[in-house]
Amino acid sequence: MGLKRNLQAQSAIREQCRELVYTDAQCKEIMQKLLNNLNRGLGSQTHSSAIVKCFVTYVQDLPNGTEKGKFLALDLGGTNFRVLLIELSESHFEMRSKIFAIPQHIMLGSGEQLFDHIADCMAKFMKEEKVMDETLPLGFTFSFPLTQLGLTKGRLERWTKGFNCSGVVGNDVVKLLEDAIIRRGDIKIDITAVLNDTTGTLMSCAWKNHNCKIGLIVGTGSNACYVEKQENCELFDDVNNGSGEVLVNTEWGAFGDDGALDFVRSEYDRIVDKYSINPGKQLHEKMISGMYMGELVRLVLERFTKEGLLFGGKGSELLFTRGRFYTKYVSEIESDPPGTYANCKEILEELHIKHATEQDFVNVRYVCECISKRAAHLVSCGIATLLNKMNEPHVTVGIDGSVYRYHPHFHNLMMEKISELVKPNITFDLMLSEDGSGRGAALVAAVACRKRR
Ligand SMILES: Nc1ncnc2c1ncn2[C@@H]1O[C@H](COP(=O)(O)OP(=O)(O)OP(=O)(O)O)[C@@H](O)[C@H]1O
């Protein structure tokens, strides 16, 4: 074993990365602006022009653990599409699921193709599970911004996260799915709820932990939902039917689309946005989530290499190719124990950089840390804003998404930062959603069925 040295990133690199490290004052300003945006989303007079929409979900009752029955769930919203069969019984559940790919040509094709594909996958799964002849209730997790007109009616406002299917924006996605099912004619399904993955995550965690009142996703995209008092949701029209609370899907990924975050956006953020399929949109999400994090790191590394600060000024074609530095690399590089660089070396070799020195490894790791820490801090500003707004003594945040799940330090970075930013009378904890939002979708469907009866 060689002597382990704890080298520091070179000062020129640290200096240039300073813009990626936010001061306390910047964090406070982000929080103030987000709160303002949330209030605009909730207000009846300001909602239509608001950037952070705060859609009311029509989910009002959290699970109480007595939900029972057999349910289907569909989960569409990012990298994978899943179909699930869930059986709930008292404080116990069984879940079987299958993951299907959504080919790129379908992600960018017509809405009819997309919903036919979904219905096709569902029929295949139901056949395999031998439930073709049953009419099961279904919870449809559709993780894009929806204006909900009821629990089973959601109009798509816009596509995000790499999807852009024609003929869907402005339409009710439940109806589009029902139409596709009718076109096939071989399966019957009772769609009892459409929801966002943040809602699914919150419900899934709340089933186990009754303090769970915020759902957070840091996966392909980033978004959060929380339990709001009905009186603060000026657009909620089901007033006679209420528990006094409503889940609000913030769609905070759009925060900054009016320039509110320009004071903390960097050149790298502007490049990521420029080459995305939705320029000018989802600017907050683009600074945080898995779809963009690797590319942000790559852009920093590309610039530093071209300036001669890395790899003796000699990069590689792969390092200079858009999308070639995966977000999972960030997790892997930061998983190297301090003073060791095995993952970093392997990843650089994968990118055809075989001439990196130990100082380069340290510098590359430092860049990864700056980008992932900034993401964790932005998410923390958001969660602290919600906690302060809710002003409850103790709240559990249910979290899902591969960035939170697999990044080795994301949880600790968030714990530390939120503690700094939250009011002193509030305590919180962060809970990983073990079972994805599938169970949450079944729970929303179950609560809906119970209320229907
Ligand atoms: N080990 C990892 N560390 C960090 N990020 C990762 C890792 N593996 C995959 N990712 C990133 O996570 C994203 C996928 O997240 P996830 O698996 O939570 O998908 P999803 O549920 O489809 O997304 P969403 O919930 O936002 O709709 C991808 O952008 C990918 O780059």
Short mmCIF file of C-alpha atoms in Angstrom, two decimals, residues 35-379:
data_model
loop_
_atom_site.label_atom_id
_atom_site.label_comp_id
_atom_site.label_asym_id
_atom_site.label_seq_id
_atom_site.Cartn_x
_atom_site.Cartn_y
_atom_site.Cartn_z
CA LEU A 35 -42.01 31.15 -1.04
CA ASN A 36 -43.23 34.05 -3.10
CA ASN A 37 -43.62 31.73 -6.10
CA LEU A 38 -45.51 29.12 -4.04
CA ASN A 39 -47.96 31.75 -2.80
CA ARG A 40 -48.51 32.98 -6.34
CA GLY A 41 -49.23 29.41 -7.49
CA LEU A 42 -51.80 28.94 -4.71
CA GLY A 43 -53.60 32.26 -5.21
CA SER A 44 -56.67 32.37 -7.45
CA GLN A 45 -55.73 35.78 -8.89
CA THR A 46 -52.06 34.91 -9.50
CA HIS A 47 -52.20 31.21 -10.45
CA SER A 48 -52.59 31.68 -14.19
CA SER A 49 -49.38 33.73 -14.48
CA ALA A 50 -47.48 31.84 -11.74
CA ILE A 51 -44.30 29.98 -12.62
CA VAL A 52 -44.46 27.44 -9.79
CA LYS A 53 -48.00 26.22 -10.30
CA CYS A 54 -48.83 24.50 -6.99
CA PHE A 55 -51.48 22.28 -8.56
CA VAL A 56 -54.08 20.95 -6.13
CA THR A 57 -54.22 17.18 -6.46
CA TYR A 58 -57.66 16.31 -5.02
CA VAL A 59 -55.84 13.88 -2.72
CA GLN A 60 -57.03 14.85 0.73
CA ASP A 61 -56.81 11.79 2.89
CA LEU A 62 -53.57 10.15 3.83
CA PRO A 63 -53.68 6.37 4.26
CA ASN A 64 -54.62 5.08 7.70
CA GLY A 65 -53.24 1.57 7.27
CA THR A 66 -56.64 -0.12 6.87
CA GLU A 67 -56.66 0.01 3.06
CA LYS A 68 -57.37 -3.36 1.48
CA GLY A 69 -57.76 -4.94 -1.94
CA LYS A 70 -56.10 -5.67 -5.26
CA PHE A 71 -55.01 -2.74 -7.42
CA LEU A 72 -53.14 -1.99 -10.58
CA ALA A 73 -50.74 0.93 -10.86
CA LEU A 74 -48.98 2.51 -13.80
CA ASP A 75 -45.91 4.63 -13.28
CA LEU A 76 -44.85 6.86 -16.16
CA GLY A 77 -42.64 9.81 -15.58
CA GLY A 78 -39.02 9.52 -16.41
CA THR A 79 -36.48 6.93 -17.29
CA ASN A 80 -38.60 3.83 -16.75
CA PHE A 81 -42.22 2.91 -17.16
CA ARG A 82 -43.61 0.36 -14.70
CA VAL A 83 -46.80 -1.62 -14.39
CA LEU A 84 -47.63 -2.96 -10.95
CA LEU A 85 -50.11 -5.30 -9.30
CA ILE A 86 -50.50 -4.56 -5.61
CA GLU A 87 -52.42 -6.38 -2.94
CA LEU A 88 -53.01 -4.43 0.25
CA SER A 89 -54.11 -5.97 3.47
CA GLU A 90 -53.91 -4.69 7.03
CA SER A 91 -50.36 -3.29 7.48
CA HIS A 92 -49.07 -5.66 4.84
CA PHE A 93 -48.72 -5.50 1.09
CA GLU A 94 -47.56 -7.58 -1.84
CA MET A 95 -46.35 -6.06 -5.03
CA ARG A 96 -45.39 -7.52 -8.38
CA SER A 97 -44.16 -5.31 -11.14
CA LYS A 98 -42.60 -5.19 -14.56
CA ILE A 99 -40.45 -2.49 -16.07
CA PHE A 100 -40.86 -1.56 -19.71
CA ALA A 101 -38.77 0.77 -21.81
CA ILE A 102 -40.22 3.75 -23.62
CA PRO A 103 -38.26 3.91 -26.88
CA GLN A 104 -37.00 7.34 -27.90
CA HIS A 105 -39.23 7.41 -31.00
CA ILE A 106 -42.27 6.99 -28.76
CA MET A 107 -41.07 9.67 -26.30
CA LEU A 108 -41.00 12.07 -29.22
CA GLY A 109 -43.85 10.56 -31.30
CA SER A 110 -47.60 11.05 -31.18
CA GLY A 111 -49.73 10.85 -28.04
CA GLU A 112 -51.75 8.03 -29.56
CA GLN A 113 -48.59 5.97 -30.06
CA LEU A 114 -47.54 6.62 -26.47
CA PHE A 115 -50.87 5.61 -24.92
CA ASP A 116 -51.20 2.58 -27.24
CA HIS A 117 -47.75 1.50 -26.08
CA ILE A 118 -48.73 1.93 -22.42
CA ALA A 119 -51.96 -0.02 -22.91
CA ASP A 120 -50.04 -2.73 -24.74
CA CYS A 121 -47.52 -3.11 -21.90
CA MET A 122 -50.37 -3.21 -19.41
CA ALA A 123 -52.23 -5.92 -21.34
CA LYS A 124 -49.04 -8.03 -21.53
CA PHE A 125 -48.51 -7.68 -17.78
CA MET A 126 -52.15 -8.48 -16.95
CA LYS A 127 -51.96 -11.58 -19.12
CA GLU A 128 -48.82 -12.76 -17.34
CA GLU A 129 -50.42 -12.08 -13.97
CA LYS A 130 -53.64 -13.80 -15.07
CA VAL A 131 -55.89 -10.85 -14.25
CA MET A 132 -57.11 -10.21 -17.82
CA ASP A 133 -60.70 -10.97 -16.87
CA GLU A 134 -60.87 -8.77 -13.78
CA THR A 135 -61.79 -5.09 -13.71
CA LEU A 136 -59.28 -3.79 -11.20
CA PRO A 137 -59.03 -0.22 -9.90
CA LEU A 138 -55.96 1.55 -11.23
CA GLY A 139 -53.85 4.39 -9.85
CA PHE A 140 -52.07 6.16 -12.70
CA THR A 141 -48.83 7.86 -11.71
CA PHE A 142 -48.19 10.38 -14.45
CA SER A 143 -45.30 12.59 -13.38
CA PHE A 144 -45.67 15.65 -15.57
CA PRO A 145 -47.38 18.95 -14.75
CA LEU A 146 -51.14 18.36 -14.71
CA THR A 147 -53.96 20.75 -13.96
CA GLN A 148 -56.35 18.49 -12.11
CA LEU A 149 -60.04 18.93 -12.45
CA GLY A 150 -60.77 16.01 -10.14
CA LEU A 151 -59.08 12.84 -8.93
CA THR A 152 -59.54 11.18 -12.33
CA LYS A 153 -59.13 14.14 -14.60
CA GLY A 154 -55.80 15.78 -15.36
CA ARG A 155 -54.95 18.10 -18.22
CA LEU A 156 -51.30 18.08 -19.30
CA GLU A 157 -49.79 21.55 -19.10
CA ARG A 158 -46.46 20.71 -20.70
CA TRP A 159 -44.03 17.90 -21.22
CA THR A 160 -40.73 17.76 -19.30
CA LYS A 161 -37.77 15.37 -18.81
CA GLY A 162 -37.17 14.48 -22.45
CA PHE A 163 -40.77 13.69 -23.45
CA ASN A 164 -42.47 15.58 -26.25
CA CYS A 165 -45.42 13.62 -27.66
CA SER A 166 -47.77 15.52 -29.94
CA GLY A 167 -51.47 15.96 -29.24
CA VAL A 168 -51.30 15.52 -25.47
CA VAL A 169 -50.72 19.02 -24.05
CA GLY A 170 -54.11 20.53 -23.15
CA ASN A 171 -55.83 17.13 -23.01
CA ASP A 172 -56.98 14.88 -20.19
CA VAL A 173 -54.41 12.07 -19.90
CA VAL A 174 -56.89 9.75 -18.15
CA LYS A 175 -59.22 10.01 -21.15
CA LEU A 176 -56.29 9.36 -23.53
CA LEU A 177 -55.41 6.21 -21.59
CA GLU A 178 -59.04 5.08 -21.47
CA ASP A 179 -59.34 5.62 -25.24
CA ALA A 180 -56.25 3.50 -25.86
CA ILE A 181 -57.71 0.73 -23.68
CA ILE A 182 -61.00 0.89 -25.59
CA ARG A 183 -59.12 0.78 -28.93
CA ARG A 184 -57.59 -2.56 -27.88
CA GLY A 185 -60.81 -3.99 -26.46
CA ASP A 186 -59.12 -6.89 -24.64
CA ILE A 187 -58.73 -5.46 -21.12
CA LYS A 188 -60.99 -3.62 -18.69
CA ILE A 189 -59.68 -1.15 -16.18
CA ASP A 190 -61.25 1.24 -13.71
CA ILE A 191 -58.97 4.29 -13.47
CA THR A 192 -59.70 5.65 -9.99
CA ALA A 193 -56.94 8.25 -9.65
CA VAL A 194 -54.26 10.09 -11.55
CA LEU A 195 -51.35 11.37 -9.52
CA ASN A 196 -47.83 12.64 -9.60
CA ASP A 197 -44.85 10.57 -8.38
CA THR A 198 -44.31 13.06 -5.54
CA THR A 199 -47.85 12.28 -4.34
CA GLY A 200 -47.21 8.55 -4.74
CA THR A 201 -44.03 8.85 -2.69
CA LEU A 202 -45.74 10.87 0.05
CA MET A 203 -48.63 8.40 0.27
CA SER A 204 -46.32 5.42 0.24
CA CYS A 205 -44.22 6.83 3.10
CA ALA A 206 -47.30 8.08 5.00
CA TRP A 207 -48.66 4.53 5.09
CA LYS A 208 -45.73 3.63 7.37
CA ASN A 209 -45.06 6.99 8.98
CA HIS A 210 -47.97 9.26 9.82
CA ASN A 211 -45.75 12.33 10.11
CA CYS A 212 -44.93 12.18 6.40
CA LYS A 213 -46.33 15.38 4.89
CA ILE A 214 -43.85 16.20 2.14
CA GLY A 215 -42.99 14.06 -0.90
CA LEU A 216 -39.78 14.79 -2.80
CA ILE A 217 -38.29 13.42 -6.01
CA VAL A 218 -34.66 13.78 -7.00
CA GLY A 219 -34.51 11.43 -9.97
CA THR A 220 -34.68 12.13 -13.69
CA GLY A 221 -36.41 15.34 -12.64
CA SER A 222 -37.00 17.18 -9.38
CA ASN A 223 -40.32 18.05 -7.78
CA ALA A 224 -42.05 18.19 -4.41
CA CYS A 225 -45.55 18.00 -2.98
CA TYR A 226 -46.80 18.81 0.50
CA VAL A 227 -49.90 18.86 2.67
CA GLU A 228 -51.45 22.35 2.56
CA LYS A 229 -54.38 23.71 4.52
CA GLN A 230 -57.50 23.75 2.37
CA GLU A 231 -58.09 27.43 3.18
CA ASN A 232 -54.75 28.33 1.56
CA CYS A 233 -55.66 26.57 -1.70
CA GLU A 234 -57.81 29.25 -3.26
CA LEU A 235 -58.40 27.17 -6.39
CA PHE A 236 -59.66 24.09 -4.61
CA ASP A 237 -63.33 23.82 -5.48
CA ASP A 238 -64.38 20.65 -3.66
CA VAL A 239 -64.90 22.58 -0.45
CA ASN A 240 -67.78 20.59 1.00
CA ASN A 241 -66.00 17.33 0.68
CA GLY A 242 -62.81 18.13 2.46
CA SER A 243 -60.70 16.85 5.28
CA GLY A 244 -59.40 20.41 5.72
CA GLU A 245 -56.14 19.58 3.96
CA VAL A 246 -55.12 19.03 0.34
CA LEU A 247 -51.95 17.70 -1.22
CA VAL A 248 -50.36 20.34 -3.41
CA ASN A 249 -48.05 19.33 -6.26
CA THR A 250 -45.68 22.31 -6.42
CA GLU A 251 -44.01 21.49 -9.79
CA TRP A 252 -41.04 23.41 -8.44
CA GLY A 253 -38.89 22.21 -11.35
CA ALA A 254 -40.13 25.29 -13.21
CA PHE A 255 -38.85 27.69 -10.52
CA GLY A 256 -36.57 30.24 -12.19
CA ASP A 257 -38.24 30.14 -15.61
CA ASP A 258 -38.91 33.89 -15.24
CA GLY A 259 -35.28 34.66 -14.43
CA ALA A 260 -35.68 34.40 -10.63
CA LEU A 261 -32.66 32.10 -10.36
CA ASP A 262 -30.42 33.93 -12.83
CA PHE A 263 -28.43 35.39 -9.93
CA VAL A 264 -27.15 31.89 -9.09
CA ARG A 265 -27.12 30.24 -12.53
CA SER A 266 -23.77 29.64 -14.17
CA GLU A 267 -22.52 29.43 -17.73
CA TYR A 268 -22.82 25.61 -17.44
CA ASP A 269 -26.52 25.89 -16.57
CA ARG A 270 -27.08 28.11 -19.57
CA ILE A 271 -25.40 25.61 -21.90
CA VAL A 272 -27.36 22.64 -20.50
CA ASP A 273 -30.55 24.60 -21.01
CA LYS A 274 -29.65 25.76 -24.51
CA TYR A 275 -29.14 22.21 -25.81
CA SER A 276 -32.14 20.67 -23.99
CA ILE A 277 -35.40 19.87 -25.79
CA ASN A 278 -37.20 22.49 -23.67
CA PRO A 279 -34.98 25.61 -23.57
CA GLY A 280 -35.99 28.24 -21.04
CA LYS A 281 -38.13 25.75 -19.12
CA GLN A 282 -37.58 23.75 -15.90
CA LEU A 283 -34.50 25.78 -14.99
CA HIS A 284 -34.49 24.79 -11.29
CA GLU A 285 -34.81 21.11 -12.23
CA LYS A 286 -31.92 21.47 -14.68
CA MET A 287 -29.62 22.57 -11.82
CA ILE A 288 -30.56 19.57 -9.66
CA SER A 289 -31.75 16.38 -11.24
CA GLY A 290 -30.20 13.25 -12.66
CA MET A 291 -31.02 14.04 -16.25
CA TYR A 292 -28.62 17.01 -16.13
CA MET A 293 -26.12 16.55 -13.29
CA GLY A 294 -23.58 14.48 -15.21
CA GLU A 295 -23.68 16.89 -18.12
CA LEU A 296 -23.07 19.86 -15.80
CA VAL A 297 -19.97 18.13 -14.44
CA ARG A 298 -18.82 17.32 -17.96
CA LEU A 299 -19.14 20.94 -19.05
CA VAL A 300 -17.02 22.11 -16.11
CA LEU A 301 -14.39 19.44 -16.85
CA GLU A 302 -14.40 20.35 -20.55
CA ARG A 303 -13.79 23.99 -19.79
CA PHE A 304 -11.05 23.32 -17.25
CA THR A 305 -9.33 20.94 -19.66
CA LYS A 306 -9.43 23.48 -22.47
CA GLU A 307 -8.00 26.08 -20.10
CA GLY A 308 -5.13 23.71 -19.30
CA LEU A 309 -6.18 23.19 -15.67
CA LEU A 310 -6.88 19.45 -16.09
CA PHE A 311 -5.17 16.49 -17.77
CA GLY A 312 -2.25 18.65 -18.95
CA GLY A 313 -4.73 20.39 -21.26
CA LYS A 314 -5.40 17.18 -23.22
CA GLY A 315 -8.95 15.85 -23.14
CA SER A 316 -10.62 13.19 -25.28
CA GLU A 317 -13.37 13.08 -27.83
CA LEU A 318 -15.64 11.32 -25.34
CA LEU A 319 -15.04 13.91 -22.63
CA PHE A 320 -15.97 16.57 -25.15
CA THR A 321 -19.16 14.74 -26.25
CA ARG A 322 -22.50 15.96 -24.90
CA GLY A 323 -24.23 13.48 -22.57
CA ARG A 324 -21.23 11.17 -22.21
CA PHE A 325 -20.55 11.86 -18.53
CA TYR A 326 -23.34 9.96 -16.77
CA THR A 327 -24.85 11.14 -13.49
CA LYS A 328 -24.05 7.76 -11.95
CA TYR A 329 -20.35 8.62 -12.45
CA VAL A 330 -20.77 11.47 -9.95
CA SER A 331 -22.01 9.00 -7.33
CA GLU A 332 -19.26 6.55 -8.15
CA ILE A 333 -16.45 9.11 -8.02
CA GLU A 334 -17.67 10.50 -4.71
CA SER A 335 -17.94 6.94 -3.34
CA ASP A 336 -14.16 6.51 -3.52
CA PRO A 337 -12.90 6.55 0.10
CA PRO A 338 -10.90 9.73 0.84
CA GLY A 339 -7.42 9.60 -0.60
CA THR A 340 -8.28 6.80 -3.06
CA TYR A 341 -9.35 7.18 -6.66
CA ALA A 342 -10.17 3.74 -8.06
CA ASN A 343 -13.61 4.65 -9.45
CA CYS A 344 -12.41 8.00 -10.71
CA LYS A 345 -9.49 6.40 -12.55
CA GLU A 346 -11.73 3.75 -14.10
CA ILE A 347 -14.31 6.31 -15.27
CA LEU A 348 -11.66 8.55 -16.80
CA GLU A 349 -10.21 5.53 -18.59
CA GLU A 350 -13.70 4.72 -19.87
CA LEU A 351 -13.65 8.23 -21.31
CA HIS A 352 -10.27 7.46 -22.92
CA ILE A 353 -8.30 9.63 -20.52
CA LYS A 354 -5.41 7.45 -19.47
CA HIS A 355 -2.96 10.19 -18.66
CA ALA A 356 -4.67 11.65 -15.57
CA THR A 357 -2.45 12.35 -12.56
CA GLU A 358 -3.38 12.02 -8.91
CA GLN A 359 -3.90 15.78 -8.80
CA ASP A 360 -6.37 15.41 -11.72
CA PHE A 361 -8.34 12.79 -9.77
CA VAL A 362 -8.57 15.17 -6.81
CA ASN A 363 -9.68 18.00 -9.06
CA VAL A 364 -12.31 15.90 -10.88
CA ARG A 365 -13.72 14.75 -7.56
CA TYR A 366 -13.86 18.35 -6.37
CA VAL A 367 -15.87 19.39 -9.44
CA CYS A 368 -18.31 16.50 -8.85
CA GLU A 369 -18.66 17.58 -5.21
CA CYS A 370 -19.40 21.17 -6.16
CA ILE A 371 -22.15 20.20 -8.60
CA SER A 372 -23.79 17.55 -6.39
CA LYS A 373 -23.52 19.70 -3.26
CA ARG A 374 -25.12 22.61 -5.09
CA ALA A 375 -28.00 20.31 -6.13
CA ALA A 376 -28.42 19.06 -2.54
CA HIS A 377 -28.36 22.65 -1.27
CA LEU A 378 -30.95 23.82 -3.80
CA VAL A 379 -33.24 20.95 -2.81
#
